[in-house]
Amino acid sequence: QYQWPSVGSGSHRGGAGAHDGSVVSSGDWNEIVLFGSGADHSSHGNFALICEATRHLLMQHVPDAVDLAQSGGGEIIFSKLSPRTRIDSHCGTTNVRLTAHLGLIIPSETEGKCEIRVGDQWLSWSEGEMIVFDDSYEHEVVNDTGSSRIVLLLRFWHPELPKSDRQIALEQAFLTKSNDRLSRYNPPFPPHNVSLQQRIHARGMKQSYCPACGRTGFETIRLQKQHKKFFACMCGAEIK
């Protein structure tokens, strides 16, 4: 029996998507990545044929969505919410893309609430039907039933974004996301201290490596003494 990797905490993505996993307040949110970070076309067990057929259909019918995923704009996944799972309110960092959920296995309405809130609107899935929304709006997900909910989740370019502007918009979205995450883990410094700001920013770009535990990235790197520009990993080892 194939074990679905956990969103955010699974080793299949090498730490990517950790923020996605952090918004799960109860239950389990799991995924099979078809395109994008963490995609593995050789280890899907009894789902291998389904995954292969789905990838073929996606490449044939929505090549732009596949291209977006492979460019880092968001994975295409089978998304599984286990019974009694709640995903807290959160927002995407950009609206250069839209998100689509195709209902595959949906609990019956008689079992309880299984819905997604986007902005101030609650929506429910139906098998074989699609929900399209802008995930830069606040959204949350609830599955209060005793059954799992499975959808095909994919992103596609916003239809009002000219094709010629796509790459620039995606690069800007990556930069904004990196800066937002960087400021979440490091304190602000005086504007005149440009050199230190640049060093902090470099840490946020995953240019740090801890020789003691192997961790990288600003989530685990801390500035200990500003005047000495001394960085340390959360394991306690100094990083020069």
Tab-separated table of C-alpha atoms in Angstrom:
chain	number	residue	atom	x	y	z
A	1	GLN	CA	0.000	0.000	0.000
A	2	TYR	CA	1.461	3.355	-1.088
A	3	GLN	CA	1.999	5.886	1.726
A	4	TRP	CA	1.156	9.412	0.583
A	5	PRO	CA	3.889	11.900	1.613
A	6	SER	CA	2.876	14.691	3.979
A	7	VAL	CA	2.580	18.199	2.583
A	8	GLY	CA	5.387	20.379	3.938
A	9	SER	CA	7.065	17.771	6.122
A	10	GLY	CA	7.666	15.032	3.584
A	11	SER	CA	11.274	14.396	2.536
A	12	HIS	CA	10.203	14.165	-1.121
A	13	ARG	CA	10.395	17.953	-1.537
A	14	GLY	CA	13.662	18.458	0.319
A	15	GLY	CA	12.158	21.037	2.666
A	16	ALA	CA	10.284	22.957	-0.032
A	17	GLY	CA	6.687	23.695	0.863
A	18	ALA	CA	7.355	23.739	4.610
A	19	HIS	CA	5.014	26.705	5.006
A	20	ASP	CA	2.188	24.710	3.384
A	21	GLY	CA	2.515	22.037	6.053
A	22	SER	CA	2.618	24.602	8.859
A	23	VAL	CA	-0.990	25.691	8.249
A	24	VAL	CA	-2.430	22.247	9.047
A	25	SER	CA	-4.000	22.680	12.497
A	26	SER	CA	-5.409	19.151	12.811
A	27	GLY	CA	-5.503	15.920	10.857
A	28	ASP	CA	-3.331	15.086	7.844
A	29	TRP	CA	-2.779	16.729	4.460
A	30	ASN	CA	-0.937	14.505	1.975
A	31	GLU	CA	0.076	14.748	-1.646
A	32	ILE	CA	1.405	12.975	-4.694
A	33	VAL	CA	3.419	15.447	-6.777
A	34	LEU	CA	2.934	15.018	-10.522
A	35	PHE	CA	4.900	18.065	-11.703
A	36	GLY	CA	7.156	20.479	-9.855
A	37	SER	CA	9.268	20.205	-6.721
A	38	GLY	CA	9.156	16.687	-5.312
A	39	ALA	CA	7.835	14.949	-8.408
A	40	ASP	CA	8.998	11.317	-8.477
A	41	HIS	CA	7.779	9.293	-11.429
A	42	SER	CA	9.057	5.957	-10.175
A	43	SER	CA	7.720	5.375	-6.656
A	44	HIS	CA	3.952	5.708	-6.637
A	45	GLY	CA	3.224	2.071	-5.885
A	46	ASN	CA	-0.330	1.066	-6.734
A	47	PHE	CA	-0.989	4.634	-7.973
A	48	ALA	CA	1.747	4.469	-10.639
A	49	LEU	CA	-0.567	3.847	-13.602
A	50	ILE	CA	-2.995	6.548	-12.501
A	51	CYS	CA	-0.169	9.046	-12.091
A	52	GLU	CA	1.364	8.191	-15.461
A	53	ALA	CA	-1.965	8.556	-17.264
A	54	THR	CA	-2.730	11.826	-15.487
A	55	ARG	CA	0.660	13.301	-16.360
A	56	HIS	CA	0.131	12.393	-20.008
A	57	LEU	CA	-3.303	14.056	-20.070
A	58	LEU	CA	-1.983	17.186	-18.358
A	59	MET	CA	0.902	17.550	-20.829
A	60	GLN	CA	-1.527	17.067	-23.705
A	61	HIS	CA	-4.346	19.374	-22.558
A	62	VAL	CA	-2.851	21.967	-20.150
A	63	PRO	CA	0.817	22.357	-21.165
A	64	ASP	CA	0.957	25.904	-19.770
A	65	ALA	CA	0.055	24.599	-16.297
A	66	VAL	CA	2.775	21.954	-16.564
A	67	ASP	CA	5.276	24.604	-17.664
A	68	LEU	CA	4.309	26.818	-14.727
A	69	ALA	CA	4.818	23.943	-12.276
A	70	GLN	CA	8.189	23.012	-13.727
A	71	SER	CA	9.242	26.684	-13.588
A	72	GLY	CA	8.621	26.727	-9.833
A	73	GLY	CA	5.240	28.451	-9.943
A	74	GLY	CA	3.456	25.783	-7.903
A	75	GLU	CA	3.268	22.000	-7.991
A	76	ILE	CA	0.554	19.950	-9.682
A	77	ILE	CA	-0.535	17.362	-7.138
A	78	PHE	CA	-3.116	14.877	-6.040
A	79	SER	CA	-4.156	16.494	-2.756
A	80	LYS	CA	-5.619	14.319	-0.006
A	81	LEU	CA	-7.303	15.607	3.152
A	82	SER	CA	-7.817	12.901	5.747
A	83	PRO	CA	-10.936	12.812	7.928
A	84	ARG	CA	-11.163	15.564	10.606
A	85	THR	CA	-8.525	17.730	8.927
A	86	ARG	CA	-8.406	21.512	9.088
A	87	ILE	CA	-6.102	23.856	7.168
A	88	ASP	CA	-5.904	27.279	8.786
A	89	SER	CA	-6.457	30.568	6.989
A	90	HIS	CA	-3.538	31.542	4.762
A	91	CYS	CA	-2.769	33.428	1.556
A	92	GLY	CA	-0.659	32.852	-1.526
A	93	THR	CA	1.978	35.462	-2.272
A	94	THR	CA	0.959	36.335	-5.830
A	95	ASN	CA	-1.990	36.467	-8.210
A	96	VAL	CA	0.011	35.873	-11.398
A	97	ARG	CA	-1.541	32.410	-11.239
A	98	LEU	CA	-4.921	30.928	-10.404
A	99	THR	CA	-5.572	27.620	-8.639
A	100	ALA	CA	-7.916	24.859	-9.766
A	101	HIS	CA	-9.257	21.885	-7.800
A	102	LEU	CA	-10.800	19.004	-9.741
A	103	GLY	CA	-12.937	16.902	-7.424
A	104	LEU	CA	-11.994	13.197	-7.532
A	105	ILE	CA	-13.164	11.608	-4.278
A	106	ILE	CA	-15.485	13.856	-2.253
A	107	PRO	CA	-17.279	12.933	0.998
A	108	SER	CA	-21.058	13.002	0.917
A	109	GLU	CA	-22.731	16.135	2.279
A	110	THR	CA	-24.593	13.891	4.719
A	111	GLU	CA	-21.286	13.062	6.451
A	112	GLY	CA	-20.621	16.652	7.509
A	113	LYS	CA	-18.799	19.734	6.334
A	114	CYS	CA	-16.104	19.412	3.676
A	115	GLU	CA	-15.545	22.851	2.180
A	116	ILE	CA	-13.041	25.549	1.279
A	117	ARG	CA	-13.457	29.217	2.176
A	118	VAL	CA	-12.043	31.782	-0.255
A	119	GLY	CA	-12.459	35.337	0.990
A	120	ASP	CA	-15.949	35.362	2.525
A	121	GLN	CA	-17.367	32.574	0.359
A	122	TRP	CA	-17.594	28.902	1.320
A	123	LEU	CA	-17.396	26.449	-1.575
A	124	SER	CA	-17.832	22.672	-1.744
A	125	TRP	CA	-16.379	20.200	-4.222
A	126	SER	CA	-18.230	17.814	-6.508
A	127	GLU	CA	-16.711	14.763	-8.142
A	128	GLY	CA	-15.783	15.490	-11.752
A	129	GLU	CA	-16.250	19.240	-11.358
A	130	MET	CA	-13.718	22.030	-10.905
A	131	ILE	CA	-13.330	24.953	-8.515
A	132	VAL	CA	-11.115	27.823	-9.724
A	133	PHE	CA	-9.962	30.542	-7.324
A	134	ASP	CA	-7.264	33.119	-6.644
A	135	ASP	CA	-5.227	31.788	-3.708
A	136	SER	CA	-3.781	35.236	-2.959
A	137	TYR	CA	-7.117	35.769	-1.186
A	138	GLU	CA	-7.311	34.376	2.346
A	139	HIS	CA	-8.539	30.791	2.251
A	140	GLU	CA	-8.963	27.834	4.593
A	141	VAL	CA	-10.112	24.229	4.239
A	142	VAL	CA	-12.231	22.027	6.499
A	143	ASN	CA	-12.954	18.306	6.266
A	144	ASP	CA	-15.079	17.440	9.284
A	145	THR	CA	-16.291	14.171	7.777
A	146	GLY	CA	-15.180	10.608	8.396
A	147	SER	CA	-13.916	10.199	4.809
A	148	SER	CA	-10.915	11.447	2.849
A	149	ARG	CA	-11.231	14.183	0.227
A	150	ILE	CA	-9.004	13.919	-2.869
A	151	VAL	CA	-8.669	16.537	-5.597
A	152	LEU	CA	-6.316	17.183	-8.485
A	153	LEU	CA	-4.724	20.543	-7.658
A	154	LEU	CA	-3.050	22.592	-10.372
A	155	ARG	CA	-2.129	26.196	-11.051
A	156	PHE	CA	-2.300	28.076	-14.319
A	157	TRP	CA	-1.290	31.528	-15.482
A	158	HIS	CA	-3.752	34.318	-14.746
A	159	PRO	CA	-5.644	34.856	-18.028
A	160	GLU	CA	-5.207	38.643	-17.813
A	161	LEU	CA	-1.409	38.363	-17.614
A	162	PRO	CA	0.143	38.773	-21.090
A	163	LYS	CA	2.281	35.842	-22.135
A	164	SER	CA	5.226	38.185	-22.718
A	165	ASP	CA	5.120	39.264	-19.054
A	166	ARG	CA	4.927	35.806	-17.481
A	167	GLN	CA	8.603	35.197	-16.726
A	168	ILE	CA	9.178	38.677	-15.283
A	169	ALA	CA	6.054	38.377	-13.132
A	170	LEU	CA	7.123	34.949	-11.854
A	171	GLU	CA	10.619	36.188	-10.971
A	172	GLN	CA	9.115	39.136	-9.101
A	173	ALA	CA	6.793	36.781	-7.228
A	174	PHE	CA	9.769	34.614	-6.199
A	175	LEU	CA	11.629	37.705	-4.955
A	176	THR	CA	8.634	38.957	-2.984
A	177	LYS	CA	8.118	35.535	-1.392
A	178	SER	CA	11.795	35.241	-0.450
A	179	ASN	CA	11.844	38.705	1.106
A	180	ASP	CA	8.627	38.037	3.036
A	181	ARG	CA	9.993	34.792	4.451
A	182	LEU	CA	13.350	36.395	5.184
A	183	SER	CA	11.774	39.205	7.214
A	184	ARG	CA	9.741	36.621	9.131
A	185	TYR	CA	12.895	34.994	10.486
A	186	ASN	CA	15.293	37.929	10.892
A	187	PRO	CA	14.957	41.246	12.757
A	188	PRO	CA	15.097	44.606	10.933
A	189	PHE	CA	18.381	46.502	11.036
A	190	PRO	CA	19.212	50.208	10.709
A	191	PRO	CA	19.166	51.390	7.066
A	192	HIS	CA	22.789	52.542	7.261
A	193	ASN	CA	24.024	49.008	7.957
A	194	VAL	CA	23.908	47.943	4.319
A	195	SER	CA	26.725	45.391	4.618
A	196	LEU	CA	24.964	43.466	7.373
A	197	GLN	CA	21.648	43.594	5.546
A	198	GLN	CA	23.306	42.089	2.492
A	199	ARG	CA	24.826	39.278	4.571
A	200	ILE	CA	21.467	38.542	6.202
A	201	HIS	CA	19.835	38.503	2.789
A	202	ALA	CA	22.458	36.076	1.505
A	203	ARG	CA	21.575	33.714	4.360
A	204	GLY	CA	17.968	33.896	3.231
A	205	MET	CA	18.926	32.823	-0.245
A	206	LYS	CA	20.074	29.478	1.202
A	207	GLN	CA	23.761	30.281	0.820
A	208	SER	CA	24.437	29.053	4.355
A	209	TYR	CA	25.341	25.502	5.227
A	210	CYS	CA	25.805	24.053	8.698
A	211	PRO	CA	28.688	21.536	8.688
A	212	ALA	CA	27.441	20.048	11.960
A	213	CYS	CA	23.877	19.107	11.007
A	214	GLY	CA	23.608	19.895	7.292
A	215	ARG	CA	20.788	22.438	7.617
A	216	THR	CA	20.518	25.281	5.105
A	217	GLY	CA	18.397	28.409	4.803
A	218	PHE	CA	17.275	31.267	6.987
A	219	GLU	CA	14.699	29.257	8.951
A	220	THR	CA	17.552	27.618	10.870
A	221	ILE	CA	20.214	30.373	10.760
A	222	ARG	CA	20.333	33.063	13.446
A	223	LEU	CA	22.393	36.202	13.886
A	224	GLN	CA	23.852	35.959	17.405
A	225	LYS	CA	26.012	39.062	17.789
A	226	GLN	CA	25.518	41.939	15.390
A	227	HIS	CA	28.829	43.723	16.039
A	228	LYS	CA	30.770	40.503	15.382
A	229	LYS	CA	28.528	39.399	12.524
A	230	PHE	CA	28.355	35.981	14.147
A	231	PHE	CA	25.804	33.513	12.774
A	232	ALA	CA	24.765	30.245	14.402
A	233	CYS	CA	22.616	27.321	13.365
A	234	MET	CA	19.670	26.330	15.523
A	235	CYS	CA	21.716	23.235	16.486
A	236	GLY	CA	24.215	25.594	18.162
A	237	ALA	CA	27.097	25.335	15.719
A	238	GLU	CA	28.754	28.543	14.507
A	239	ILE	CA	28.463	29.371	10.814
A	240	LYS	CA	31.145	31.581	9.340
